Each structure stands twice: as structure tokens, then as C-alpha cells.
Amino acid sequence: MTEPDITPDLIAKHGLKPDEYQRLLQIVGRVPTFTELGIFSAMWNEHCSYKSSKKWLRTLPTTGPQVICGPGENAGVVDIGDGQAVIFKMESHNHPSYIEPYQGAATGVGGILRDVFTMGARPIAAMNALSFGLPSHPRTAHIVKGVVEGVGGYGNAFGVPTVGGEVRFHRSYNGNCLVNAFAAGIANTDKIFYSVASGVGMPVVYLGAKTGRDGVGGATMASAEFDDTIEEKRPTVQVGDPFTEKRLLEACLELMASGAVISIQDMGAAGLTCSAVEMGDKGGLGIRLQLDAVPQRETNMTAYEMMLSESQERMLMVLKPEMEAAARAIFVKWDLDFAIVGETIAEDRFLILHGNEVKADLVLSQLSSSAPEYDRPWVETPPAAPLGDVPAIGAIEGLSVLITAPSYAHKAWVWEQYDSQVGADTLRRPGMSAGVVRVHGSGKALAFTSDVTPRYVKANPFEGGKQAVAEAYRNLCAVGAKPLATTDNLNFGNPEKPEIMGQLVGSLRGIGAACVALDMPIVSGNVSLYNETDGTGILPTPTIGAVGILASLDELIGTQVKDGDVAVLIGATAGHLGQSALLAEAFGIEAGDAPPVDLVAERLHGAFVRANRRLIHACSDLSDGGLALAAFEMAEGAGLGLVLTAGDTPTLFGEDQARYLVACSAGQAGKLLAHAAEVGVPAARVGKFGGSVVRFGADEAPMKALSASYRGAFARAVE
């Protein structure tokens, strides 16, 4: 097959700017082959190289006594004691999910699961953070249904419980939804596998499913804005098979136990190219690949297609040669492909052979560690103007607006499509502050949450970044877990626009400050840029995934509010309404500053909640919707009514930070308030749970009617 000429148009279609192509020419010393152009395009795009964000990612705190492995591997590794580690990461599949919602979301789940089990961990939990356009937009319902079906279809069939996440709607996502997938697994600390190749002449082995043409150019597509050519990008979306992935999991774990693995890497973005280059580069070795040996499910595939295919359920491994027969037998047993497709070499080369021809011969180290790195111009987000007068609204009317808004309505429509109980270790299902999963065979449990409030980040990237981490911290504390570490999924628009780059810089500064103050280092993550359609970007959405530990199941804070329980508010209320959910949903007002985050107070109040867990029947952090929404959700979940003494908008709907609402008996409330006074934590009785009505001040409505609206609103919005 004749390769196309390397023209400026072809270079542009591969996402390379003219100056980047000149850099390529200097490295190669000649015009690249078509396959080489594709390889550079894959390795130098934003999705793989982080060329716009590397400078700022280096400023994040990534170490701590609990951290075994921070960013740079497939996933982060954190010690949980007893010779065990939790391995976790969050990653985006935004562009594919907009183009083809079911497969885009499904393969997002599959990819993040591979990131975890390629390190030797058996996955125990999954989450997803989903951002959609307005329900009234003509594509939204189709995307919501496809994404939720894709997440559930893959996770349920694979057999991992989906235990948490978030769903939001906003007009900025009309042309660019966000699908951020999280997975976590457990491994023994002495049996963790890395992607660093070692040894010269070691066989490079292809594992798993066969290679097809699906996903060719997917990483490059994920690093570009959308426009009216979106339908042409449909072939770049991968197709997943969760049953094959389940077999791949079992085969890989069995292979790892055999002692045959030197290094292993999943084939994710940029497929065979990225996995081979990263393994060689980390080990200071070259790689020679013979593509005729690659298992293929389509005929006449070219070297370009095989190197850039993102077909799913595949791994690349460097194998101990004396273990070849035993390793092959394992994959034959699991009915998966096992093929030696190359070897490690001493020279710093990436040599690709196909049909007795050299299709690529490149300096391997220049593809990964020497990719372009930019210090892009950025401007600080200007201070938000003062909020001004807030329109009047009744207390119950304000609550009704929130609980019928799709972003805050009951999400059973979503999570009932997910299997949250598979494995029989789930202690807290979706819909609560954090999902909680027992560490099988131990007395420990892990808590998982994901959080961000994009309105805050747009108004004030620094405070918004801090708040995302702080809310994740609170959600973990609310179930009794000690926060351990975080992963981030940084979703932004075009970084070539200084104001967008400023959002990224500001939020990373805030995230870093909060992670240090709350002792929650970032151990893994993903950056997703160019989330724009026809020049219009999304709200800045730096999602924080966080993990906490309960050393004993006795530390778990309950969820069941009891009739007659006192409602105690922990934390100070100033009535901050800037960028609040109430103003956004009731009046379409997104104005004012984000609420300030006092990280000292966050740490103090979280520790107070955990220390007094035995006095608490149920606990929720306060975030979007403030006291009113948190109290309603707690009462409604228990089938009870609610009385709050306050009836004014700032007290009920203000979104001041570092606050929790707890339910406890009258006697327990007295003890809790006394303990709070002793340690200087603001706390006060604010109401009572029970009865059949919701009353805020003098305003009331039947809980039954409010509950019906709350539980039916999401389905009405998307069906």
C-alpha cells in the first residue's frame, strides 16, 4: 500500500503545529514516514504528553508517608496497612462519549479498570463523574441515556461495584459532555507491577484481544476541539467487550502470580505506540516491534493502523524468556491472544517492522520524555463583582426548585442501572456522602468520593480548586473515613486561550494548597483539555476523586436518621449566596464570588466529626443547596419530616464551607455540643427530624408531596 505524501494539510490533521513539525524534522533528520508521523502525533498530543499542563502539574503535592507510588505510573498506590495497598486513578473519556455515548462511556470504564489491574490490583470499586448539557438541548437525553447505559453495561458485566459519583447539568456542556471514570483496586504491597522495562533482548509480548481499526487516532481526536465535522470522528471511538476484559483481568493476575512478568502496561490512548514507548523510555531501553506478529481481527491492516489502533482489552508485557511456555499456557486457557511481537534493545531506538519493511525508525526517548512542553501565556481570572441584591423567594419554594432540578433531584434513575453490590463488600451505595467498600477478608473498609463545583472554579479558580478538595475531604469524614489521598481529572477548554490557561493555573494552585493542608496528596490523574465546541468551552471542571480508610468497620458513621433526632450544624454560617445552587436554579443567576475555604477549619471540623462518630446517627456535609438541601435529603431518605428553625434564604441556602449536618438523639446532641465548645468548633442545634411535613421557619409543605417531586424529577428531565 502506497503511503500518502507528508503535506501541510496531513500534518495539521495529525494535530501537529508547524513549529512542532519543525521540531520533529530536527529530531528525525529527514521527512518522516506516514507511520512515524502518526507515532509523533500520538505521543505529542495533549492527551498523552500533557504538554500544556506539565509545568503546573509538577507543583502539586504527590508524596507522603502513605504514598507508595505517585503520578507517572498507570495509577497511584497508597499504603492501607497490613501489607496491602489501594491502587486508584480517575481518567476522562469526554470526546468519545459525546460522539458515541454508549461505547465512549463503556470504554472509559474499561480503560480505567485496566489502569488498576495492570499494576496487580483486583478492582473493588468504580465511580463516575458525569457532566451533561441542559435537558432541553436536543442531544442531552440521548447522551445521558447512552452514557449511563455504557457505564452500567461495562461495569456490571465486568463485575465491579459502582459505588459513587456525581451528575450535573449545565448549558456549557451542551456540545461537550464530560465522562470521568474512577476505579480502585487492592494489591499486596510486595506484589505491585510497574511499566518500567528492564533487560536487553527480553521478549515484548502482546496480550488480550485482537487489534482492529477501531479507535485509530483516538488520542489525537481527544486533544482537539469539536466543530461541524464531529460525525467524521465517529470511527475514532473504541468498541469495548467487558467479558473479554474480565478474562484479561484473571489471566493477568494469574500471570503475575507466576513470576513471569518483568513489566506490564495496558494499551490505552495511542494503543501499541504509547504502551511500547512508555515502557522503553522508563527503562532507558529501545524497542523493536515486528507487526506481522500482532494478532489482527481485520485484514490488510497497515503499520499505521496497528500502531495507532485503540482496540480495547489489550496489554503489552516484557516477559522473562524462560517463562514463555507457562505464560502462553495461561492465556490459551483464558482464550486470549498471546504473541511475542518484539524485544527490548540496548539502542535508544523505536524500530517498527512490517512485511520486511522498516515502517518507523525513531529515537525512542524523543517520543515521550522529550515531547514539547509549553509555558502557555495565562491571565488571572479577575475578581468577581459583588453579588448585589438577591431576589426574594419563599423557603419551601426555594427547596422545591432545587429538588426538582436535574442536578439535585434524586439520582436513582442513574445508579439503579449500576450494580453497586457485586462482590458483596459494598457498605454504602451511591447516593450517599461517599461509597464505602469492605476490604475483603479484613476488618478495614475504604471510602470513595468525587467532587467539584464548576461554578465556583469559574468565578474564582483558586478558591474553587480548594473547595473541590475540601468537599471530597468532608464527604470522606462524613462516613467516618480518614482521608488518605486524591486523584484529579482536570477538564478545561482550550489552553491556548490565556483566560482558560489562567483557570487551569489558578485551580491547580488551589488544589495544591488544599491537598497539603488536608494531607491528601495527588497520586494519579488525567488532564483533558480542548473541551470546546465551535469555540465555546465548558465550565472549568477539575474533578477530585478521593479515597479514605476506616481502620475498623466500627468507625463507620451511620446513615439512618431516627424519628425525634436533633439536627446539629457543625461549622459557622455566614449565609454566602454567591455562585449558589439556589440562585443558579431559581433565577439563572451565576454571579458573585465563590465561598471562601478555610482549610484550618476544614481539617479541625472533619477531625471533630470523626472523633465524635459514636454520638452521631447520620451525617452529611453541606455543599450545593446548603443547610436546606442537606437536611431535606437526610430526612427524605429516612422517610421522616423535618423542622428547621431558620426561615431566611441566606441561612437555609448559603453555601459556606467546612460545615456538616448531623442527626443525633437529644442526649447525644448535648454531649456533642459540649465537646464542640471544648475544642473551639462552632456547633448549634438547628432543628429536628420527625413528623410528616417539612417546615422552614413558618413555611411548610407535606414531605410526601416534596418526596414525590424529588424522586420523579430526573426521569422527567431525561426521558
XYZ file of C-alpha atoms in Angstrom:
719
model
C 0.000 0.000 0.000
C 1.392 3.378 -1.046
C 1.818 5.792 1.841
C 0.455 9.338 1.426
C 2.765 12.283 0.946
C 3.507 14.299 4.061
C 1.755 17.572 3.268
C 0.931 20.578 5.493
C -2.711 19.507 5.447
C -1.833 15.973 6.582
C 0.401 17.362 9.319
C -2.418 19.609 10.544
C -4.875 16.704 10.541
C -2.482 14.910 12.885
C -2.739 17.776 15.370
C 0.853 18.990 14.917
C 1.507 22.732 14.721
C 4.074 23.936 12.139
C 6.714 24.582 14.814
C 6.153 21.118 16.273
C 6.639 19.583 12.855
C 9.908 21.503 12.503
C 10.975 20.074 15.860
C 10.085 16.618 14.546
C 12.255 17.180 11.446
C 15.216 18.203 13.614
C 14.875 15.022 15.674
C 14.397 12.637 12.743
C 16.774 14.411 10.346
C 14.517 13.673 7.366
C 10.883 13.707 6.271
C 9.063 11.151 8.438
C 7.220 8.164 7.080
C 3.439 8.173 7.381
C 3.682 5.750 10.297
C 6.294 7.923 12.002
C 4.076 10.974 11.612
C 1.261 9.056 13.284
C 3.539 7.958 16.122
C 4.712 11.517 16.812
C 1.140 12.762 16.584
C 0.043 10.234 19.185
C 2.910 10.792 21.591
C 2.983 14.570 21.327
C -0.726 15.306 21.540
C -2.154 16.882 24.662
C -3.838 13.695 25.844
C -0.573 11.722 26.051
C 2.130 14.342 26.610
C 0.441 16.872 28.951
C 2.465 19.483 27.090
C 0.325 22.423 28.275
C -0.001 21.312 31.893
C 3.302 19.598 32.844
C 4.780 22.795 34.246
C 1.891 23.245 36.647
C 1.289 19.591 37.477
C 4.798 19.476 38.928
C 3.696 21.930 41.608
C 1.176 19.510 43.117
C 1.987 17.632 46.341
C 2.473 13.974 45.399
C 4.317 12.428 48.332
C 3.636 11.432 51.908
C 4.276 8.541 54.272
C 1.188 6.793 52.917
C 2.238 7.106 49.246
C 3.983 4.096 47.683
C 3.776 5.365 44.087
C 2.667 8.781 42.913
C 1.959 10.118 39.397
C 3.836 8.635 36.453
C 2.568 5.069 36.553
C -0.756 3.658 35.391
C -2.334 4.501 38.754
C -1.375 5.776 42.196
C -0.504 3.391 45.035
C -1.266 4.169 48.691
C -0.472 2.068 51.763
C -3.503 0.946 53.801
C -1.600 -1.184 56.315
C -1.302 -4.926 56.865
C 0.872 -5.290 53.772
C -1.901 -4.005 51.487
C -2.270 -1.028 49.162
C -5.137 0.685 47.400
C -4.399 1.481 43.742
C -6.607 4.084 42.058
C -6.974 6.646 39.311
C -9.538 8.809 37.528
C -9.458 9.448 33.793
C -11.616 11.151 31.179
C -13.392 9.777 28.134
C -15.152 13.000 27.229
C -14.852 13.367 23.466
C -15.658 9.719 22.631
C -18.725 9.834 24.907
C -20.161 12.831 23.074
C -19.627 11.236 19.677
C -20.863 7.748 20.627
C -22.267 7.840 24.189
C -22.612 4.134 24.938
C -19.241 2.959 23.655
C -17.473 6.124 24.750
C -18.573 5.673 28.354
C -18.173 1.885 28.326
C -14.587 2.015 27.087
C -13.848 4.773 29.577
C -14.770 2.317 32.322
C -12.758 -0.451 30.660
C -9.678 1.728 30.310
C -9.618 2.852 33.933
C -10.099 -0.720 35.140
C -7.054 -1.795 33.085
C -5.010 1.025 34.615
C -5.683 -0.544 38.008
C -5.252 -4.238 37.306
C -2.172 -3.765 35.128
C -0.458 -2.902 38.422
C -1.503 -6.166 40.014
C -4.631 -4.975 41.818
C -8.035 -6.623 41.729
C -10.608 -3.838 41.181
C -13.048 -3.422 44.076
C -14.861 -0.168 43.248
C -15.745 2.224 40.444
C -17.205 5.727 40.306
C -18.060 8.169 37.562
C -18.457 11.952 37.431
C -20.775 12.990 34.601
C -21.476 16.484 33.247
C -24.208 16.991 30.650
C -25.794 19.874 28.758
C -29.202 21.291 29.565
C -32.018 18.711 29.495
C -33.780 20.933 26.957
C -30.888 20.614 24.482
C -31.809 18.209 21.654
C -28.813 15.895 22.225
C -28.799 15.747 26.022
C -31.340 12.982 26.631
C -29.649 10.743 24.042
C -26.224 11.339 25.588
C -27.422 10.806 29.169
C -29.127 7.532 28.340
C -26.192 6.248 26.304
C -23.550 7.204 28.849
C -25.406 5.731 31.816
C -26.143 2.531 29.879
C -22.492 2.331 28.818
C -21.157 2.793 32.350
C -23.566 0.209 33.711
C -23.229 -2.189 30.810
C -19.450 -2.439 31.108
C -19.061 -2.249 34.881
C -21.902 -4.658 35.614
C -20.695 -7.264 33.142
C -17.087 -6.964 34.301
C -18.186 -7.375 37.888
C -17.055 -4.243 39.739
C -19.438 -2.327 42.019
C -20.141 1.286 41.075
C -20.380 2.970 44.474
C -20.464 6.705 43.870
C -20.005 9.691 41.628
C -21.896 12.787 40.570
C -24.183 14.020 37.786
C -24.625 17.661 36.803
C -26.308 19.615 34.005
C -25.240 22.991 32.620
C -25.503 24.736 29.252
C -21.703 24.855 28.928
C -21.714 21.076 28.382
C -24.305 21.221 25.569
C -21.645 20.494 22.951
C -19.114 18.637 25.085
C -20.196 16.271 27.846
C -17.721 15.071 30.472
C -17.348 11.413 31.440
C -14.735 10.970 34.171
C -14.253 7.352 35.250
C -12.622 6.229 38.502
C -11.508 2.778 39.596
C -9.737 1.405 42.659
C -8.290 -1.984 43.480
C -6.394 -3.807 46.216
C -2.946 -5.409 45.943
C -0.295 -6.653 48.318
C 2.487 -4.099 48.699
C 5.120 -6.675 47.718
C 3.236 -7.668 44.550
C 2.804 -4.392 42.685
C 3.727 -4.334 38.999
C 5.186 -1.385 37.133
C 5.692 -0.438 33.484
C 9.477 0.024 33.603
C 11.076 -2.296 31.056
C 14.408 -3.883 32.033
C 16.910 -6.235 30.446
C 18.168 -6.318 26.861
C 16.804 -8.939 24.485
C 13.712 -9.559 26.595
C 10.595 -10.581 24.657
C 7.862 -7.965 24.257
C 4.527 -9.779 24.405
C 1.087 -8.743 23.178
C -1.763 -9.939 25.421
C -5.553 -9.948 25.201
C -7.937 -9.181 22.366
C -7.080 -8.811 18.696
C -6.297 -5.468 17.068
C -8.822 -3.814 14.779
C -9.254 -0.413 13.219
C -11.495 0.969 15.965
C -10.062 3.938 17.803
C -7.354 4.765 15.249
C -6.406 8.368 16.025
C -8.474 8.456 19.218
C -5.846 10.205 21.334
C -5.377 12.903 18.711
C -9.145 13.405 18.458
C -9.313 13.747 22.265
C -6.829 16.619 22.055
C -8.827 18.769 19.654
C -11.898 20.969 19.791
C -15.176 19.868 18.239
C -16.677 21.557 15.200
C -19.172 20.694 12.467
C -17.021 17.735 11.353
C -17.858 15.812 14.521
C -19.571 12.928 12.720
C -16.361 12.267 10.789
C -14.720 11.451 14.116
C -17.055 8.549 14.917
C -14.580 5.864 13.717
C -12.071 7.097 16.322
C -14.319 5.788 19.124
C -13.303 2.409 20.505
C -15.591 -0.587 20.977
C -15.440 -2.458 24.279
C -16.167 -6.018 25.438
C -16.404 -6.329 29.240
C -16.454 -10.129 29.146
C -13.105 -10.174 27.349
C -11.797 -7.658 29.893
C -12.889 -9.913 32.762
C -10.922 -12.787 31.237
C -7.965 -10.458 30.694
C -8.076 -9.476 34.371
C -7.993 -13.067 35.556
C -5.290 -14.041 33.071
C -3.083 -11.077 34.019
C -3.397 -11.707 37.752
C -2.575 -15.382 37.217
C 0.358 -14.422 35.005
C 1.652 -12.001 37.637
C 1.438 -14.686 40.303
C 3.541 -16.978 38.108
C 6.574 -14.678 38.297
C 6.810 -14.280 34.516
C 6.276 -10.507 34.318
C 9.181 -8.053 34.126
C 6.956 -5.071 33.297
C 3.426 -4.579 32.011
C 1.415 -1.710 30.541
C -2.158 -1.528 29.312
C -2.809 -0.368 25.768
C -4.932 2.724 26.287
C -4.599 6.039 24.478
C -2.457 5.629 21.340
C -2.513 1.863 21.834
C 0.606 -0.082 20.903
C 2.590 3.114 20.310
C 2.165 4.675 23.742
C 2.482 1.428 25.704
C 5.708 0.390 23.969
C 7.291 3.840 24.103
C 6.478 4.391 27.775
C 7.830 1.001 28.821
C 11.058 1.511 26.900
C 11.549 5.123 27.942
C 11.060 4.439 31.650
C 13.612 1.640 31.460
C 16.127 3.519 29.306
C 15.784 0.908 26.564
C 14.831 0.722 22.931
C 12.015 -1.419 21.498
C 11.884 -3.394 18.253
C 8.402 -4.460 17.105
C 7.523 -6.916 14.322
C 3.945 -6.054 13.391
C 3.375 -9.192 11.339
C 3.106 -10.974 14.688
C 0.360 -8.686 16.053
C -2.968 -10.570 16.366
C -5.417 -8.852 13.999
C -9.164 -9.159 13.543
C -9.250 -7.225 10.274
C -7.462 -7.920 7.012
C -4.779 -5.849 5.339
C -4.116 -3.629 8.339
C -1.274 -1.185 7.800
C 1.553 -0.418 10.195
C -0.007 2.996 10.795
C -3.341 1.431 11.767
C -1.793 -1.179 14.057
C 0.394 1.336 15.847
C -2.442 3.809 16.451
C -5.387 1.458 16.967
C -7.078 1.843 20.340
C -8.838 -1.513 20.258
C -9.759 -2.409 23.796
C -8.827 -5.173 26.251
C -5.138 -5.341 25.315
C -1.882 -5.331 27.307
C 1.823 -5.201 26.467
C 4.344 -7.034 28.626
C 8.063 -7.591 28.903
C 8.444 -11.272 29.754
C 11.067 -13.407 31.422
C 12.056 -15.569 28.417
C 12.354 -18.789 30.393
C 8.695 -18.406 31.410
C 7.283 -18.142 27.882
C 5.634 -21.558 27.776
C 3.978 -21.181 31.177
C 2.794 -17.669 30.345
C 1.401 -18.727 26.983
C -0.490 -21.582 28.600
C -2.267 -19.177 30.939
C -3.552 -17.052 28.065
C -4.532 -20.064 25.991
C -6.564 -21.283 28.975
C -8.385 -17.950 29.172
C -8.939 -17.955 25.365
C -6.918 -14.790 24.827
C -4.166 -13.922 22.374
C -0.541 -14.259 23.440
C 2.042 -13.224 20.859
C 5.701 -12.242 21.011
C 5.741 -9.088 18.895
C 9.219 -7.738 19.600
C 12.093 -7.362 22.010
C 13.914 -4.818 24.113
C 17.138 -3.485 22.627
C 20.092 -1.564 24.074
C 19.948 1.231 21.491
C 17.698 4.250 22.033
C 15.507 3.312 19.062
C 11.873 2.618 18.322
C 12.089 0.291 15.344
C 8.856 -0.827 13.650
C 8.971 -3.601 11.042
C 6.095 -4.795 8.884
C 6.179 -7.021 5.822
C 10.001 -6.978 5.717
C 9.957 -3.182 5.585
C 11.066 -0.635 8.148
C 7.987 1.486 8.786
C 9.485 3.584 11.571
C 12.970 4.080 12.970
C 12.990 6.770 15.633
C 14.886 7.848 18.735
C 12.579 6.399 21.385
C 13.412 8.817 24.202
C 12.488 11.767 21.992
C 8.929 10.474 21.684
C 7.989 10.595 25.346
C 10.246 12.374 27.805
C 11.334 14.949 25.197
C 7.877 15.809 23.925
C 7.134 19.530 23.613
C 6.427 21.326 26.865
C 4.761 24.716 26.872
C 4.651 27.571 29.318
C 1.486 28.966 27.820
C 0.505 32.574 28.441
C -2.158 32.926 31.094
C -4.127 35.650 32.769
C -5.500 35.520 36.257
C -9.281 35.331 36.489
C -10.436 38.802 37.588
C -12.129 39.103 40.986
C -15.865 38.520 40.826
C -18.115 41.531 41.167
C -20.157 41.721 44.373
C -23.349 39.704 44.239
C -25.802 42.552 44.778
C -29.412 42.148 45.876
C -30.789 38.628 45.931
C -34.337 38.146 44.577
C -36.890 37.160 47.191
C -38.090 33.569 47.311
C -40.036 31.543 49.843
C -38.161 28.884 51.818
C -40.219 25.927 50.600
C -40.370 27.330 47.074
C -36.562 27.542 47.041
C -36.285 23.944 48.232
C -38.793 22.811 45.585
C -36.763 24.462 42.836
C -33.610 22.649 43.944
C -35.062 19.175 44.452
C -36.728 19.221 41.027
C -33.617 20.500 39.210
C -31.930 17.529 37.451
C -28.567 18.341 39.054
C -30.017 17.945 42.563
C -33.013 15.640 42.078
C -32.857 12.060 43.346
C -30.481 10.075 41.101
C -31.928 6.580 41.499
C -32.654 6.611 37.731
C -28.881 6.637 37.244
C -27.472 4.406 39.956
C -30.172 1.749 39.721
C -28.657 0.923 36.325
C -25.355 0.181 38.075
C -24.621 -2.941 40.106
C -23.385 -1.499 43.386
C -23.454 -4.771 45.315
C -21.415 -7.183 43.170
C -18.681 -8.703 45.314
C -20.890 -8.425 48.421
C -18.500 -5.961 50.105
C -20.338 -2.674 49.456
C -21.350 -0.987 52.715
C -22.528 2.352 51.287
C -24.180 2.516 47.892
C -24.387 5.505 45.517
C -26.402 8.499 46.662
C -24.671 8.991 49.993
C -21.744 11.206 51.021
C -19.245 8.563 49.912
C -19.320 4.975 48.724
C -17.787 2.515 51.178
C -16.413 -0.933 50.329
C -15.077 -3.520 52.760
C -11.522 -4.709 52.144
C -12.357 -8.356 51.668
C -11.084 -10.686 54.351
C -10.163 -7.856 56.717
C -11.827 -5.583 59.226
C -10.968 -2.496 57.149
C -13.010 -0.537 54.631
C -12.287 2.129 52.020
C -14.420 5.156 51.219
C -14.595 6.789 47.778
C -15.958 10.125 46.564
C -15.623 12.592 43.676
C -16.320 16.303 43.866
C -16.087 19.696 42.175
C -18.374 22.727 41.839
C -17.592 24.187 38.394
C -19.439 27.471 39.073
C -17.035 28.171 41.913
C -13.995 27.394 39.768
C -15.115 29.741 37.010
C -15.743 32.582 39.456
C -12.591 32.007 41.473
C -10.276 29.209 40.264
C -8.108 29.270 43.400
C -10.979 29.020 45.889
C -12.856 26.645 43.570
C -9.851 24.332 43.402
C -9.528 24.410 47.188
C -13.248 23.732 47.570
C -13.190 20.636 45.348
C -10.573 19.027 47.593
C -12.267 20.269 50.767
C -15.638 18.848 49.757
C -14.043 15.497 48.961
C -12.402 15.630 52.404
C -15.769 16.344 54.046
C -17.545 13.554 52.199
C -14.986 11.058 53.477
C -15.168 12.397 57.035
C -18.979 12.259 56.902
C -18.862 8.456 56.690
C -16.136 8.211 59.335
C -13.185 7.652 56.995
C -9.758 9.188 57.439
C -8.856 10.865 54.122
C -5.780 9.300 52.504
C -5.077 10.659 49.040
C -6.577 12.026 45.851
C -6.627 11.684 42.084
C -7.581 14.541 39.781
C -9.319 14.803 36.423
C -8.691 18.310 35.105
C -11.316 19.178 32.464
C -10.868 22.564 30.783
C -11.335 24.330 27.460
C -8.641 25.462 25.029
C -5.352 26.135 26.907
C -4.153 28.345 24.058
C -6.612 30.955 25.345
C -4.896 32.832 28.200
C -8.090 33.082 30.239
C -8.619 29.305 30.055
C -4.999 28.642 30.939
C -5.478 31.020 33.853
C -8.354 28.885 35.106
C -6.132 25.806 34.995
C -3.255 27.532 36.794
C -5.478 29.050 39.467
C -7.341 25.832 40.195
C -4.113 23.825 40.425
C -2.792 26.316 42.946
C -5.950 25.907 44.989
C -5.925 22.118 44.680
C -2.290 22.004 45.753
C -2.866 24.223 48.776
C -5.811 22.110 49.933
C -4.032 18.796 49.383
C -1.132 19.989 51.540
C -3.345 21.383 54.304
C -5.581 18.307 54.436
C -2.781 15.749 53.952
C -4.350 14.325 50.788
C -1.550 14.141 48.163
C -2.371 13.714 44.483
C -1.125 10.265 43.444
C -2.543 9.965 39.926
C -4.705 11.821 37.469
C -5.576 12.987 33.996
C -5.781 16.260 32.103
C -8.498 16.762 29.491
C -8.173 19.996 27.538
C -9.792 21.421 24.401
C -13.271 20.651 25.744
C -14.826 23.179 23.390
C -17.295 23.171 20.531
C -17.168 25.926 17.917
C -15.027 27.996 20.276
C -17.315 27.716 23.298
C -15.726 25.998 26.275
C -17.097 24.080 29.221
C -17.132 25.382 32.761
C -13.715 24.604 34.269
C -14.270 21.229 35.913
C -11.262 19.910 37.866
C -12.842 16.797 39.372
C -11.249 15.450 42.538
C -11.524 11.749 43.325
C -10.593 10.900 46.902
C -10.034 7.783 48.987
C -10.269 7.391 52.756
C -9.800 4.496 55.137
C -11.763 3.077 58.032
C -9.369 1.007 60.128
C -12.357 -0.831 61.576
C -15.965 -1.187 60.454
C -16.893 0.188 63.884
C -15.654 3.570 62.649
C -18.393 3.790 60.004
C -20.870 6.605 60.703
C -24.460 5.524 60.172
C -26.896 6.904 57.623
C -30.232 6.332 59.313
C -31.846 9.396 60.856
C -34.217 8.413 63.674
C -37.582 9.938 64.495
C -37.040 12.676 67.040
C -33.355 13.192 66.292
C -31.933 16.648 66.808
C -30.333 18.364 63.807
C -26.947 19.806 64.787
C -24.991 22.046 62.432
C -21.208 21.905 62.764
C -19.372 24.905 61.332
C -20.078 28.610 61.019
C -22.803 30.068 58.780
C -22.395 33.497 57.215
C -25.017 32.937 54.502
C -22.770 33.033 51.405
C -25.028 33.042 48.331
C -22.518 33.928 45.618
C -22.444 31.211 42.904
C -25.007 29.246 44.924
C -27.191 26.469 43.578
C -30.321 28.342 44.631
C -29.542 31.428 42.570
C -28.446 29.368 39.574
C -31.517 27.126 39.526
C -34.209 29.544 40.723
C -33.139 32.677 38.861
C -30.447 31.683 36.362
C -28.001 33.884 38.280
C -24.366 32.766 38.326
C -22.808 35.787 39.957
C -20.718 36.779 42.927
C -17.622 35.132 44.329
C -17.116 31.508 45.262
C -17.373 30.823 49.003
C -14.026 31.163 50.793
C -12.478 27.932 52.062
C -10.784 27.966 55.471
C -8.536 24.901 55.291
C -7.666 25.052 59.005
C -11.372 24.929 59.827
C -11.919 22.124 57.309
C -9.301 19.954 58.983
C -10.499 20.771 62.509
C -14.162 20.147 61.770
C -13.520 16.928 59.875
C -11.407 15.563 62.713
C -14.152 16.586 65.166
C -16.794 14.629 63.258
C -14.605 11.526 63.139
C -13.684 11.795 66.819
C -17.354 12.011 67.846
C -18.718 9.393 65.494
C -20.290 7.367 68.333
C -22.623 10.262 69.144
C -23.899 10.540 65.555
C -26.751 8.604 63.931
C -26.230 10.149 60.488
C -24.057 12.829 58.926
C -23.897 14.831 55.702
C -21.540 17.535 54.597
C -23.066 20.816 53.431
C -22.320 21.866 49.871
C -24.629 22.805 46.968
C -28.006 23.861 48.352
C -26.625 24.485 51.822
C -28.462 23.527 55.005
C -31.882 23.243 53.366
C -30.940 20.658 50.756
C -28.726 18.571 53.074
C -31.402 18.455 55.793
C -34.117 17.564 53.272
C -32.052 14.732 51.785
C -31.318 13.273 55.221
C -34.966 13.432 56.293
C -36.385 12.186 52.994
C -34.003 9.237 52.952
C -35.311 8.202 56.366
C -38.966 8.711 55.434
C -39.347 11.469 58.018
C -40.395 15.072 58.132
C -38.154 17.948 59.139
C -38.322 21.196 61.081
C -35.583 23.839 60.774
C -35.860 26.917 62.933
C -34.422 29.209 60.261
C -36.633 30.549 57.505
C -34.370 33.071 55.788
C -32.638 32.455 52.453
C -29.002 33.056 53.492
C -29.165 30.686 56.466
C -31.043 27.976 54.600
C -29.365 28.129 51.201
C -25.991 29.763 51.838
C -23.051 27.602 50.832
C -20.471 28.414 53.498
C -17.788 25.748 53.695
C -16.409 23.473 56.453
C -19.919 22.516 57.580
C -21.680 19.254 58.452
C -25.224 18.439 59.482
C -25.544 15.585 61.954
C -28.537 13.789 63.400
C -28.371 12.520 66.974
C -30.570 11.951 69.999
C -31.223 14.811 72.407
C -28.770 13.392 74.932
C -26.109 12.809 72.293
C -26.657 16.342 70.960
C -25.886 17.788 74.373
C -22.637 15.857 74.603
C -21.690 16.783 71.026
C -22.258 20.494 71.656
C -20.235 20.319 74.860
C -17.339 18.624 73.057
C -17.517 21.243 70.305
C -17.256 24.072 72.841
C -14.228 22.413 74.422
C -12.258 22.299 71.156
C -13.500 25.547 69.617
C -15.673 24.087 66.863
C -18.807 26.134 66.037
C -21.915 23.982 66.552
C -25.600 24.623 67.181
C -28.996 22.952 67.219
C -30.841 23.989 64.069
C -33.920 21.794 64.086
C -35.414 18.362 64.473
C -36.236 15.322 62.344
C -39.713 13.747 62.513
C -43.346 14.218 61.606
C -44.763 14.366 58.107
C -44.041 17.916 56.971
C -41.013 19.956 56.009
C -41.059 23.269 57.871
C -38.529 26.037 57.430
C -39.354 28.815 59.876
C -43.087 29.388 59.326
C -43.159 27.961 55.790
C -44.116 24.289 55.362
C -45.248 21.604 52.929
C -46.047 17.862 53.177
C -42.939 15.683 52.890
C -44.916 13.183 50.805
C -45.507 15.716 48.028
C -41.944 17.029 48.126
C -40.562 13.489 48.071
C -42.644 12.574 45.023
C -41.316 15.613 43.154
C -37.753 14.891 44.240
C -37.844 11.243 43.163
C -39.517 11.811 39.820
C -37.744 14.913 38.533
C -34.664 13.293 36.996
C -36.600 10.805 34.879
C -38.950 13.551 33.697
C -35.957 15.622 32.606
C -34.211 12.968 30.510
C -36.943 10.668 29.220
